[in-house]
mmCIF file of C-alpha atoms in Angstrom:
data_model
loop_
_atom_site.group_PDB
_atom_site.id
_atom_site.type_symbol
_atom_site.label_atom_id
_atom_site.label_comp_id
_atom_site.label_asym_id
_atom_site.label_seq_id
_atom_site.Cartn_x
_atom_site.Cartn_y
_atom_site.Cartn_z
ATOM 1 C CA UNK A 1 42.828 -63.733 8.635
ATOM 2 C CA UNK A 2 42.980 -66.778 6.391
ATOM 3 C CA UNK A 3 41.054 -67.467 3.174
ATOM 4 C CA UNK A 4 39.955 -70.711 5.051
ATOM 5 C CA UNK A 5 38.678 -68.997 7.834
ATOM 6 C CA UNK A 6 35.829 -68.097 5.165
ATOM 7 C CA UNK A 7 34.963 -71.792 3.543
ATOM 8 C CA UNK A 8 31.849 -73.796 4.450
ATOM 9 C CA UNK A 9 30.770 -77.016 2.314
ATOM 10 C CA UNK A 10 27.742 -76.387 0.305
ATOM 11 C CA UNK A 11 25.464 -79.309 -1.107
ATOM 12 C CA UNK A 12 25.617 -78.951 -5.018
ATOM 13 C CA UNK A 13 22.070 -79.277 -5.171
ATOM 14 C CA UNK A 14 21.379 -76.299 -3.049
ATOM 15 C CA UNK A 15 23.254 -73.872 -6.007
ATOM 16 C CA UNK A 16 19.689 -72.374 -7.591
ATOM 17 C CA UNK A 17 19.936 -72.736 -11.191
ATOM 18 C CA UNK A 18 16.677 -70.699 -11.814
ATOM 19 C CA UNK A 19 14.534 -67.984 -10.770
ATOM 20 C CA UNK A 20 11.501 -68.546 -8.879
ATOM 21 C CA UNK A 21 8.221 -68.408 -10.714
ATOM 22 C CA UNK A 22 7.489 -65.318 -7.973
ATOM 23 C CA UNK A 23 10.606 -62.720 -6.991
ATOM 24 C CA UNK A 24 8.946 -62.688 -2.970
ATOM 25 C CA UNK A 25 8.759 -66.186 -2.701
ATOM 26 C CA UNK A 26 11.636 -67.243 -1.785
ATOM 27 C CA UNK A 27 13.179 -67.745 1.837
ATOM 28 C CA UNK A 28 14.273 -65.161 4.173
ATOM 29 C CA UNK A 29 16.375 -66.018 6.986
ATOM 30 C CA UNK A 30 16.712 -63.285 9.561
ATOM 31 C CA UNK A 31 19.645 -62.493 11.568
ATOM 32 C CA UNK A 32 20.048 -60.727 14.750
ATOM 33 C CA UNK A 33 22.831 -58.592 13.776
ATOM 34 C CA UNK A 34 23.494 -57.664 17.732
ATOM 35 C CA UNK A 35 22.506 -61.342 19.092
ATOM 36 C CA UNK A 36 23.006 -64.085 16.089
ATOM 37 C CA UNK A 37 19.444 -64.800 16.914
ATOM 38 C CA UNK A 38 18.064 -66.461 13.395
ATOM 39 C CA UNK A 39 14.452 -66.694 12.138
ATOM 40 C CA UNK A 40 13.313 -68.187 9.022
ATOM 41 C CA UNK A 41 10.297 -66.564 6.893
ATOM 42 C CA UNK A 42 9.615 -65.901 3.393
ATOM 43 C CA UNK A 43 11.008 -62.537 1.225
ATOM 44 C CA UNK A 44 7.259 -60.899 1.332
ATOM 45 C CA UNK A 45 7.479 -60.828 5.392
ATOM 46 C CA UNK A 46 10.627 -58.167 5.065
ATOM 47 C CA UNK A 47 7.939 -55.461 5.307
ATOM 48 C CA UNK A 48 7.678 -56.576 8.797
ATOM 49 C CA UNK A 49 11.084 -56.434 9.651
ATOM 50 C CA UNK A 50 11.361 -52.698 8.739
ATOM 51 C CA UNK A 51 9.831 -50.035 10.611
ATOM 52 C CA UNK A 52 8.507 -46.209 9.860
ATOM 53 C CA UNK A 53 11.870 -44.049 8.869
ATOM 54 C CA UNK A 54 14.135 -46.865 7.730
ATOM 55 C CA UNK A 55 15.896 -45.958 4.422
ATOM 56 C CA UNK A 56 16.019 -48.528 2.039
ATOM 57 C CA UNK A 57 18.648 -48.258 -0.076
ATOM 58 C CA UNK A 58 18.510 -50.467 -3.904
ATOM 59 C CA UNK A 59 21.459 -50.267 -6.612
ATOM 60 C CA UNK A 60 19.721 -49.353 -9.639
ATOM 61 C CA UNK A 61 22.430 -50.872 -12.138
ATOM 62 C CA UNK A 62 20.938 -52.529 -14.954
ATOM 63 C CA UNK A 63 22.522 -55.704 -16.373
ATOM 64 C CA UNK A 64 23.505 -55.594 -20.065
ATOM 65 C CA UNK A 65 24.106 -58.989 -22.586
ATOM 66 C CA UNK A 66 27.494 -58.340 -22.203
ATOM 67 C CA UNK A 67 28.700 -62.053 -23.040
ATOM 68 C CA UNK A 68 29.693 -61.872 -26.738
ATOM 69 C CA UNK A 69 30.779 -65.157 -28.706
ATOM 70 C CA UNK A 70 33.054 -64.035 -31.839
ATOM 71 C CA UNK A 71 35.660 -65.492 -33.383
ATOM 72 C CA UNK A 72 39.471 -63.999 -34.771
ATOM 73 C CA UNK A 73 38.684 -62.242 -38.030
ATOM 74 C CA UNK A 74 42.685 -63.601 -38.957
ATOM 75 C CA UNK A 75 42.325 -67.740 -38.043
ATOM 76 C CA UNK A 76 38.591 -67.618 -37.206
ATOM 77 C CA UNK A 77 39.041 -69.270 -33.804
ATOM 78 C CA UNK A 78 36.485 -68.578 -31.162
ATOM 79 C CA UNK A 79 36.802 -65.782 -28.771
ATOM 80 C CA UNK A 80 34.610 -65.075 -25.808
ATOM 81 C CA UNK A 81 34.463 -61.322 -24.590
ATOM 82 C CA UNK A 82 32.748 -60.428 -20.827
ATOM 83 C CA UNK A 83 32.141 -56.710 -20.843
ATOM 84 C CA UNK A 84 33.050 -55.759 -17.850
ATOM 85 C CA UNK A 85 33.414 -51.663 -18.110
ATOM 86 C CA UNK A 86 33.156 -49.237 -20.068
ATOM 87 C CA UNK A 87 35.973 -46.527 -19.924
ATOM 88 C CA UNK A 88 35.030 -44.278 -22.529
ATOM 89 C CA UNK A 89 32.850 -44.283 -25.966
ATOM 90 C CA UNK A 90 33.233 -47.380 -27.528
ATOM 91 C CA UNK A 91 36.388 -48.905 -25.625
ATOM 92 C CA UNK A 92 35.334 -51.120 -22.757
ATOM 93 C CA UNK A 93 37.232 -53.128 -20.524
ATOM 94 C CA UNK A 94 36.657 -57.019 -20.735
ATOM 95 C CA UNK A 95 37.336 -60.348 -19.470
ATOM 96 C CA UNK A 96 38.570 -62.250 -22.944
ATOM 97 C CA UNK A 97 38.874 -65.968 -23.106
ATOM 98 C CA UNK A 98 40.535 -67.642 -24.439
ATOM 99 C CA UNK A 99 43.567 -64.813 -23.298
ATOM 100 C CA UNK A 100 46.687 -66.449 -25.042
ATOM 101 C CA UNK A 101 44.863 -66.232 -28.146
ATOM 102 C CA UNK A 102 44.553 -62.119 -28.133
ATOM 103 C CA UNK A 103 47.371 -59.808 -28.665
ATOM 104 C CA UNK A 104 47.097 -56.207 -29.316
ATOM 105 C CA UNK A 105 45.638 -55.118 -32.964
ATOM 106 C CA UNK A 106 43.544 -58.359 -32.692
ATOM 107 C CA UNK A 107 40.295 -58.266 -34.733
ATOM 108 C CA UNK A 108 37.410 -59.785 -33.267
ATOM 109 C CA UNK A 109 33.982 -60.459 -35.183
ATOM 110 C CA UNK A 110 30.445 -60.802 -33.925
ATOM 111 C CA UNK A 111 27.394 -61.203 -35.499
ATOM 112 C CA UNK A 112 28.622 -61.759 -39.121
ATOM 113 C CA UNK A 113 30.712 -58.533 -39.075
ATOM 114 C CA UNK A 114 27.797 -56.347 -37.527
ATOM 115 C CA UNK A 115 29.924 -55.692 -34.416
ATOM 116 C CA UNK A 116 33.625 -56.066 -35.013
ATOM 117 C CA UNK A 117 36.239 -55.000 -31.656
ATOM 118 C CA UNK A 118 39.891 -54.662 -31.984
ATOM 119 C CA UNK A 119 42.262 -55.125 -28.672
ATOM 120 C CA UNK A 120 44.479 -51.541 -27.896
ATOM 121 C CA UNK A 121 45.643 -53.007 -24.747
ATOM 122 C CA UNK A 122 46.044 -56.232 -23.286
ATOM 123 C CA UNK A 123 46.755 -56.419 -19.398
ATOM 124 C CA UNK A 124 47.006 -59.606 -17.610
ATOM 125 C CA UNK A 125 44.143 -62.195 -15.660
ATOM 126 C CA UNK A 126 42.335 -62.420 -18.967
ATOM 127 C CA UNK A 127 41.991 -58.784 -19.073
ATOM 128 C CA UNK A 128 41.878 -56.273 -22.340
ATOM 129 C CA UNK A 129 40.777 -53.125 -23.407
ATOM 130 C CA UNK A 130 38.666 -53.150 -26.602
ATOM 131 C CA UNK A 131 37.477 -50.614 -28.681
ATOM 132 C CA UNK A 132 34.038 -51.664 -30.694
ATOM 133 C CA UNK A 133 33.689 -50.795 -34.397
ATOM 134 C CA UNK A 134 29.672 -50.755 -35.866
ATOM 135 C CA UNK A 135 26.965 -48.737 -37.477
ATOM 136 C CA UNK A 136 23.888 -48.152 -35.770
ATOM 137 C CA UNK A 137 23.018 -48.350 -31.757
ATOM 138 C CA UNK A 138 25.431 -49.802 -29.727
ATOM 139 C CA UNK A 139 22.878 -51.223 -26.843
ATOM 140 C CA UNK A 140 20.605 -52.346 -29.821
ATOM 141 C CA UNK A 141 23.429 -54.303 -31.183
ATOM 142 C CA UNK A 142 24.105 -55.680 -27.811
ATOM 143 C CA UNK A 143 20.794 -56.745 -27.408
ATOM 144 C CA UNK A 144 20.994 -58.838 -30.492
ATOM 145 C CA UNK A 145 24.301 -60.729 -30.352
ATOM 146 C CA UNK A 146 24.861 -60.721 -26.628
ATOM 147 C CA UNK A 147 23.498 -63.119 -24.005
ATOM 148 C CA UNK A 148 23.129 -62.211 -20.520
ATOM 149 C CA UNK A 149 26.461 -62.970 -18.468
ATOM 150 C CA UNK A 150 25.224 -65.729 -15.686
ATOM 151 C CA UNK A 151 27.627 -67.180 -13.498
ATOM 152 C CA UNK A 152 29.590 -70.476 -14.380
ATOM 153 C CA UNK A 153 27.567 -72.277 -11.236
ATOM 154 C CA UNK A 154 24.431 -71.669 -13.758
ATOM 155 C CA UNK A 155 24.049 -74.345 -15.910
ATOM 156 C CA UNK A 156 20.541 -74.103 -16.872
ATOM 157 C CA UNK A 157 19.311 -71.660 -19.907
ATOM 158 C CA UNK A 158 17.437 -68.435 -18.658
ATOM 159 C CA UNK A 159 13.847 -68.334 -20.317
ATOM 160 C CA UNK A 160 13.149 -64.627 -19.404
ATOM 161 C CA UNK A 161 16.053 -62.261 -19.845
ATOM 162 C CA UNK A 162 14.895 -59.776 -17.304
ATOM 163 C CA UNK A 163 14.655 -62.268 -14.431
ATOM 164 C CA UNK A 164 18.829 -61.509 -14.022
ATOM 165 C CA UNK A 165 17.317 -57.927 -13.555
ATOM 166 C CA UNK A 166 15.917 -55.955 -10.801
ATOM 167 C CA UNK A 167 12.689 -54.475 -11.068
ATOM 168 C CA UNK A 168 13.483 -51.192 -10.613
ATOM 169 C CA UNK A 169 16.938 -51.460 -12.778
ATOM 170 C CA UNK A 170 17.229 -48.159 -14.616
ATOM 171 C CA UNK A 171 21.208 -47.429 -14.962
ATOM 172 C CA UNK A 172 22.644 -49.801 -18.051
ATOM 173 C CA UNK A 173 26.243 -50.781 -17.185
ATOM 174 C CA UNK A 174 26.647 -54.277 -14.954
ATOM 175 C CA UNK A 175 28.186 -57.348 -15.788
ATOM 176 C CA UNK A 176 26.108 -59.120 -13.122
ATOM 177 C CA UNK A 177 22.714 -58.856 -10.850
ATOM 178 C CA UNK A 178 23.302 -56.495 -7.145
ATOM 179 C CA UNK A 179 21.211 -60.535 -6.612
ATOM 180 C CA UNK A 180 19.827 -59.147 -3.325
ATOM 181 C CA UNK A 181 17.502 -56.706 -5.281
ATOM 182 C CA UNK A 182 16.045 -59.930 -7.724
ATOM 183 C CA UNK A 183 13.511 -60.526 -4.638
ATOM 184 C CA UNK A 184 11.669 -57.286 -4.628
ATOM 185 C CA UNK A 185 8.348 -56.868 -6.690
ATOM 186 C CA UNK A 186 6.897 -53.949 -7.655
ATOM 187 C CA UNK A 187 3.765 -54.486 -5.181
ATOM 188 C CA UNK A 188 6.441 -55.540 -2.238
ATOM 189 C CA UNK A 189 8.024 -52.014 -3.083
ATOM 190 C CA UNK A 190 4.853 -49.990 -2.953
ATOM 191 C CA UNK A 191 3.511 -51.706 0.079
ATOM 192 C CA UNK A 192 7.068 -50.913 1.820
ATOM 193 C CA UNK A 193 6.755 -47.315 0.761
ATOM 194 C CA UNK A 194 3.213 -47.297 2.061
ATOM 195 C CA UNK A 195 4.463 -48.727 5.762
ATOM 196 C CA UNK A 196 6.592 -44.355 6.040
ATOM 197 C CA UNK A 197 9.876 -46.500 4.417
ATOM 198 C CA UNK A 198 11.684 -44.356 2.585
ATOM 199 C CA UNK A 199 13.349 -45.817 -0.848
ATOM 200 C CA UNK A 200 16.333 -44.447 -2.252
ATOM 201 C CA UNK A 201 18.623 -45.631 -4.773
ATOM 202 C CA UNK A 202 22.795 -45.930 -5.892
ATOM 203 C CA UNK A 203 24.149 -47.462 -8.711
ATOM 204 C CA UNK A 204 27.263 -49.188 -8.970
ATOM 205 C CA UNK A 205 27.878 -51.435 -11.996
ATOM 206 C CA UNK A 206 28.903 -54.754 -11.047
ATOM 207 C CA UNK A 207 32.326 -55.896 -12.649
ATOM 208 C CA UNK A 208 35.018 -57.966 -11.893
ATOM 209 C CA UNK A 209 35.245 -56.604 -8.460
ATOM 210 C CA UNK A 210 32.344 -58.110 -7.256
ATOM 211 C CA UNK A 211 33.105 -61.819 -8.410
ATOM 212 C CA UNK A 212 36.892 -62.221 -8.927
ATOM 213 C CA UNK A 213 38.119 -65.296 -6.688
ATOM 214 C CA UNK A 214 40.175 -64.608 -3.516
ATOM 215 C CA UNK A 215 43.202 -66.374 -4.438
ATOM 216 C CA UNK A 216 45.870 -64.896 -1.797
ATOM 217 C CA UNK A 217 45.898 -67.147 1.557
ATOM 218 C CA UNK A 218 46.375 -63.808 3.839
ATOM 219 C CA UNK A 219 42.661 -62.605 2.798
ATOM 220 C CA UNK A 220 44.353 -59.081 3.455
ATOM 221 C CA UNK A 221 46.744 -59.299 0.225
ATOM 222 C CA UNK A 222 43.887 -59.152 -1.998
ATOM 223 C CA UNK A 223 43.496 -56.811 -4.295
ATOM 224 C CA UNK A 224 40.011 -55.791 -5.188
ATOM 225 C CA UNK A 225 39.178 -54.732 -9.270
ATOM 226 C CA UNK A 226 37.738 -51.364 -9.192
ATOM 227 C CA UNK A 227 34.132 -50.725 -9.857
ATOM 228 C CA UNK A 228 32.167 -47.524 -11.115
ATOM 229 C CA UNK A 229 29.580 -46.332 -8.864
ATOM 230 C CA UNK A 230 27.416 -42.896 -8.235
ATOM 231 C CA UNK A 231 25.250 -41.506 -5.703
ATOM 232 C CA UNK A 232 22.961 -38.555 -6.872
ATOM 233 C CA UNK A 233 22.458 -35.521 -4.764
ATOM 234 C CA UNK A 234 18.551 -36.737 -4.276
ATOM 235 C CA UNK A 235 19.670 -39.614 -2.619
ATOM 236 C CA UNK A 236 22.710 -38.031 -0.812
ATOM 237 C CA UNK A 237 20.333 -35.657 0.669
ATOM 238 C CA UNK A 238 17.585 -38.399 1.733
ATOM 239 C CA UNK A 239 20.905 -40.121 3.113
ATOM 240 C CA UNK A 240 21.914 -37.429 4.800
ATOM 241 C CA UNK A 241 18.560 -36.399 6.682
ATOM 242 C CA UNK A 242 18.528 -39.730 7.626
ATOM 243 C CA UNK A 243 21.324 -39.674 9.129
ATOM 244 C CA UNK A 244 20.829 -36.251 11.203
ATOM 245 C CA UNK A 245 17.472 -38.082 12.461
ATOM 246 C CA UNK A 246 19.574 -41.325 13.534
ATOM 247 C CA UNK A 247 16.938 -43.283 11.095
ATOM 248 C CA UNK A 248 18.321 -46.582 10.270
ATOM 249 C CA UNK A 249 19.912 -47.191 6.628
ATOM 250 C CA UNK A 250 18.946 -50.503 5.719
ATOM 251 C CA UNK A 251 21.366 -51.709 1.783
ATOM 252 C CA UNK A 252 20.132 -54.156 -0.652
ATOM 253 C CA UNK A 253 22.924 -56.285 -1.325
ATOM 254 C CA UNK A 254 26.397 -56.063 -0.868
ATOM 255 C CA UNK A 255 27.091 -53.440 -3.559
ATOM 256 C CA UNK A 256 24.713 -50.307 -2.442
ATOM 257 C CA UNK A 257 26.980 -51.299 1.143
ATOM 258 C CA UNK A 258 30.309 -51.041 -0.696
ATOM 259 C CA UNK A 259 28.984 -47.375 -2.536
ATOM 260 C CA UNK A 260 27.707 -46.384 1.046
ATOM 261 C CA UNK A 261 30.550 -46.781 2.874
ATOM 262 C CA UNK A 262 32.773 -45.541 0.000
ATOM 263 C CA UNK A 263 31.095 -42.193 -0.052
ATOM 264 C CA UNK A 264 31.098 -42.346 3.915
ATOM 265 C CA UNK A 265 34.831 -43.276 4.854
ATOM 266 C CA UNK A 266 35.796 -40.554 1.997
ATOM 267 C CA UNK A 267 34.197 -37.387 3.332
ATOM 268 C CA UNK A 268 32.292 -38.634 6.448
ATOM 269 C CA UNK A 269 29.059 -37.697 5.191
ATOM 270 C CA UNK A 270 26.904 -38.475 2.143
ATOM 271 C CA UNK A 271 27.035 -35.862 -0.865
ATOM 272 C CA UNK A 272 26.483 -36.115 -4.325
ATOM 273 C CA UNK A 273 29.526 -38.183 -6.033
ATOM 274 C CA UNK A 274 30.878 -40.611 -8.618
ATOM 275 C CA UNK A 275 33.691 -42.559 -8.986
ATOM 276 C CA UNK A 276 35.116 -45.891 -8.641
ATOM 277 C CA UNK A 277 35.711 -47.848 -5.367
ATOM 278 C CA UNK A 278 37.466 -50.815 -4.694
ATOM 279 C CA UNK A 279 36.790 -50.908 -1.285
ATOM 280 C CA UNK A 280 37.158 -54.263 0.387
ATOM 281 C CA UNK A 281 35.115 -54.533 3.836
ATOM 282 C CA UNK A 282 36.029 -57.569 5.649
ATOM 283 C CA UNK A 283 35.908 -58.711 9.873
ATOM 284 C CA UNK A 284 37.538 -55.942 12.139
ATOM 285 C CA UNK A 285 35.697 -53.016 9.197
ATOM 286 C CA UNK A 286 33.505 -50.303 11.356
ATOM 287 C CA UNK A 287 30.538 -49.425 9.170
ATOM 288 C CA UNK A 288 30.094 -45.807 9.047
ATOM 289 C CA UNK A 289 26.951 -45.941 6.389
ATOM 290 C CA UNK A 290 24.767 -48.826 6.701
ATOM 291 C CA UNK A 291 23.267 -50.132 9.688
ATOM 292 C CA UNK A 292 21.414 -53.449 7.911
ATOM 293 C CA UNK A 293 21.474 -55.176 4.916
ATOM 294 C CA UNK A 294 19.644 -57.349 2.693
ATOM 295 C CA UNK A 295 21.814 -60.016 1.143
ATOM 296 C CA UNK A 296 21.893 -63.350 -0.627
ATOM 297 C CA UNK A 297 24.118 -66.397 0.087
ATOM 298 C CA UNK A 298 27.144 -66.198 -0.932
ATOM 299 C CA UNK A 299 30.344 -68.447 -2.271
ATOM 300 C CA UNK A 300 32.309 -69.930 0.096
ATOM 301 C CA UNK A 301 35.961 -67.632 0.529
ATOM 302 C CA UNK A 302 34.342 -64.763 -1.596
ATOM 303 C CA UNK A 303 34.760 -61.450 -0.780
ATOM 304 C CA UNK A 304 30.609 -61.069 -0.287
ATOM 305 C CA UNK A 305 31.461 -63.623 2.794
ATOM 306 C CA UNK A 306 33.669 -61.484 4.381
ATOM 307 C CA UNK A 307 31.566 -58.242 3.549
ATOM 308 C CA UNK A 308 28.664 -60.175 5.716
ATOM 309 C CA UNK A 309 30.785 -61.604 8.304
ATOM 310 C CA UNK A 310 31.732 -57.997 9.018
ATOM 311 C CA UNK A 311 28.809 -56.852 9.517
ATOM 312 C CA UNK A 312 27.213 -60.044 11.579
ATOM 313 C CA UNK A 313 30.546 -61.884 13.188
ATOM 314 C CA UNK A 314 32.056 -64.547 10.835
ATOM 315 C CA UNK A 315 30.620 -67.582 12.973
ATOM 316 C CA UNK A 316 27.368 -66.243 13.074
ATOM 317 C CA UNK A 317 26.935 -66.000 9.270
ATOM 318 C CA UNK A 318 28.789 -69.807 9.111
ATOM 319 C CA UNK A 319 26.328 -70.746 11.602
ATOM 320 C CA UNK A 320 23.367 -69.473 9.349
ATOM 321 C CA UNK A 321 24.846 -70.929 6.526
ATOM 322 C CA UNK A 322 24.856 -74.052 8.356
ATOM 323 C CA UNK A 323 21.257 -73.768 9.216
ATOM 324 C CA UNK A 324 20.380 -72.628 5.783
ATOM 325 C CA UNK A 325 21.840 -75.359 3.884
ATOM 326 C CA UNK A 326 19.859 -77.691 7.109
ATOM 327 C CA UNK A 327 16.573 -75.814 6.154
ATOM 328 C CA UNK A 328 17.247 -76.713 2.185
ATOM 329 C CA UNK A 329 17.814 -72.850 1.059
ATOM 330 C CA UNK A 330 18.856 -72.034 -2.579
ATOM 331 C CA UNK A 331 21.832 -70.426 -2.498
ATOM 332 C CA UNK A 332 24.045 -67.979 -4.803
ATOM 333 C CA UNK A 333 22.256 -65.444 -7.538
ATOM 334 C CA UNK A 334 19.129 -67.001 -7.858
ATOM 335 C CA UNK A 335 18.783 -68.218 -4.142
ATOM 336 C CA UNK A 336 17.208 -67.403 -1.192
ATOM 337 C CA UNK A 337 17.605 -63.912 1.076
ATOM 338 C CA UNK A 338 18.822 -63.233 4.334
ATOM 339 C CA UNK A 339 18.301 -59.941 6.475
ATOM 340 C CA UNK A 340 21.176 -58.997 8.412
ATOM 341 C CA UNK A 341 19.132 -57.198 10.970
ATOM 342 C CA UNK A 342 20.079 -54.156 13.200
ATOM 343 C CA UNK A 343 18.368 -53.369 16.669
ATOM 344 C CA UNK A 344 16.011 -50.291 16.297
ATOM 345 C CA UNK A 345 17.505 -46.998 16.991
ATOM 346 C CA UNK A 346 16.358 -44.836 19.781
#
C-alpha cells in the first residue's frame, strides 16, 4: 500500500485550534463498521450507541509540560527540548531542536539554572537522551518552566492547561492527549456507567510513536517509535470476562487499540503486563482485542489513518472524511469524534 493511498485534502479552517467551551459538545459522526452506513449526532448521544455489557476502555495517561525552552549554558543559543520518555530516573528521551546544535556533554539551562540537562547520547531524527540535574520535585519544576506540548497545527494559546487532558487522566508520562478521551465529562461517564457499561482503563504514554510523519512511500517500510504502555491485572481481568461472555470491547482512541491488541497478539489473551509496543495496525490487520472504537479525525497519511481504515475499510473512513469536512467538522486534537461502530454481538 502507498502513503497516497491515505491522503485526503482538508480545508485549513476545519483544523480546531481550541477546545470547546463543553468536552460533549462537539460532533459525533457514526460509522457502520460492518455497512459504512454514517450518522451524524453530537458526543453526549454516544450513550446511545452503547448497550448493557460493552467495555469501555479509556487510556489514563496524563499529559505533562514537557516542552522546555532553554538555551546552551556554553554560547547561550536557544534550545527546545520535547520530552518524549522517560527511561529511567532523571534521563528521558527527547525530541531536541534545534539538533545540529547538541552534541554529547552539552549543557542545557532552564529556568535561570533551576533545571539544567546535559545530553549522554545523541541518536539521530532530532533525538537525545538527557539526563536532568535540579533540587527539589522534578514534576513541580516541570510545572513551572514547561508548557504543554500542542501540536504545530495549533496556533492559538491554550487558556486552561487541563483542557489537553482527559478527565479521568491519572498516569503522568505523555507527550500528547489519547484526543479521543478530551470529549468525555465526568457526568457523560457516570451516566454511561449507570446504562450496565462497564469502564476500564490502560495507559500508554503518548510519544513519538503516535505522531512521527510517515515518510517511506511503501507505508509498510515504516518504522514505528516505541511507546510505554501497561495494563493492570483489574483491567486484564474485566477484559478478560468480557471476553469469555463475547461482550463487546469498545477503545477510546487509537492508543488504548494499539495497548489492546499488543497485549492480545502477544499471548492471545489479556493478563496483567507492561512494556513497550510499537505495533503498527494498518488495512489487511485482524483485530483480536477491540471490536469498536472511539476516535478523532486524523492527519492525512498518518499512521492514526491507517489504524482506522483497518478497522472500517480505507474508503469508508475517506468517504466520512469527505462528509465530515461537507458537514463543517473540526478536525485533529481538538476536533470533533467519530464512533467506529461494531454490530451487536449475539
Amino acid at each position: 500500500m502507498n502513503l497516497e493511498d491515505f491522503n485526503y485534502e482538508l480545508p485549513e479552517e476545519l483544523i480546531a485550534q481550541t477546545p470547546l467551551k463543553k468536552r460533549s459538545d462537539s460532533k459525533l459522526l457514526i460509522l457502520d463498521r460492518e455497512t459504512g452506513q454514517i450518522e451524524h449526532k453530537h458526543f453526549s448521544d454516544i450513550i446511545d450507541y452503547l448497550i448493557p455489557g460493552d467495555v469501555l476502555v479509556l487510556n489514563d495517561t496524563k499529559v505533562i509540560p514537557a516542552r522546555l525552552i532553554g538555551e546552551k549554558e556554553s554560547t547561550k543559543a536557544v534550545i527546545e527540548l520535547l520530552l518524549l520518555k522517560n527511561l529511567e530516573e532523571d534521563i528521558w528521551e527527547c525530541l531536541s531542536r534545534p539538533f545540529k546544535r547538541l552534541k554529547e556533554g552539552t549543557i542545557i539551562n532552564f529556568g535561570q539554572n533551576l533545571l539544567k540537562a546535559k545530553v549522554i547520547k545523541k541518536e539521530t531524527d532530532g533525538i537525545v537522551q538527557v539526563k536532568f540535574m535540579y533540587e527539589g520535585i522534578f514534576l513541580n519544576l516541570l510545572d513551572q518552566l514547561g508548557q504543554m506540548p500542542l501540536p504545530p497545527y495549533i496556533h492559538e494559546h491554550l487558556e486552561e492547561k487541563d483542557r489537553y487532558n482527559t478527565v479521568y487522566a491519572k498516569n503522568v508520562g505523555s507527550a500528547a492527549a489519547p484526543t479521543a478521551g478530551l470529549h468525555f465529562t465526568e457526568e457523560l461517564l457516570q451516566k454511561i456507567k449507570n446504562k450496565k457499561i462497564t469502564i476500564t482503563t490502560v495507559t500508554l504514554h503518548v510519544g513519538l510513536g503516535t505522531f512521527r510523519p510517515v515518510e517511506t512511500e511503501n507505508i509498510q517500510e515504516h518504522h514505528m517509535h516505541s511507546e510505554y504502555f501497561e495494563l493492570n491485572d483489574h483491567s486484564a481481568k474485566v477484559l478478560k470476562e468480557a471476553k469469555k461472555e463475547h461482550r463487546r470491547i469498545i477503545a477510546v482512541g487509537t492508543t488504548s487499540t494499539r495497548v489492546l491488541e499488543t497485549v492480545y497478539s502477544k499471548f492471545n489473551e489479556f493478563k496483567e503486563t507492561s512494556g513497550n509496543t510499537n505495533i503498527f495496525i494498518y488495512p489487511g490487520y485482524q483485530f483480536k482485542a477491540i471490536d469498536g472504537l472511539i476516535t478523532n479525525f486524523h492527519l492525512p497519511k498518518s499512521t492514526l489513518v491507517m489504524l482506522v481504515s483497518a478497522m472500517a475499510g480505507r474508503e469508508n473512513i475517506l468517504k466520512a472524511y469527505q462528509e465530515a469536512i461537507t458537514k463543517k467538522y473540526r478536525f485533529f486534537s481538538f476536533g470533533d469524534s467519530m464512533f467506529i461502530n461494531p454490530k451487536k454481538k449475539d
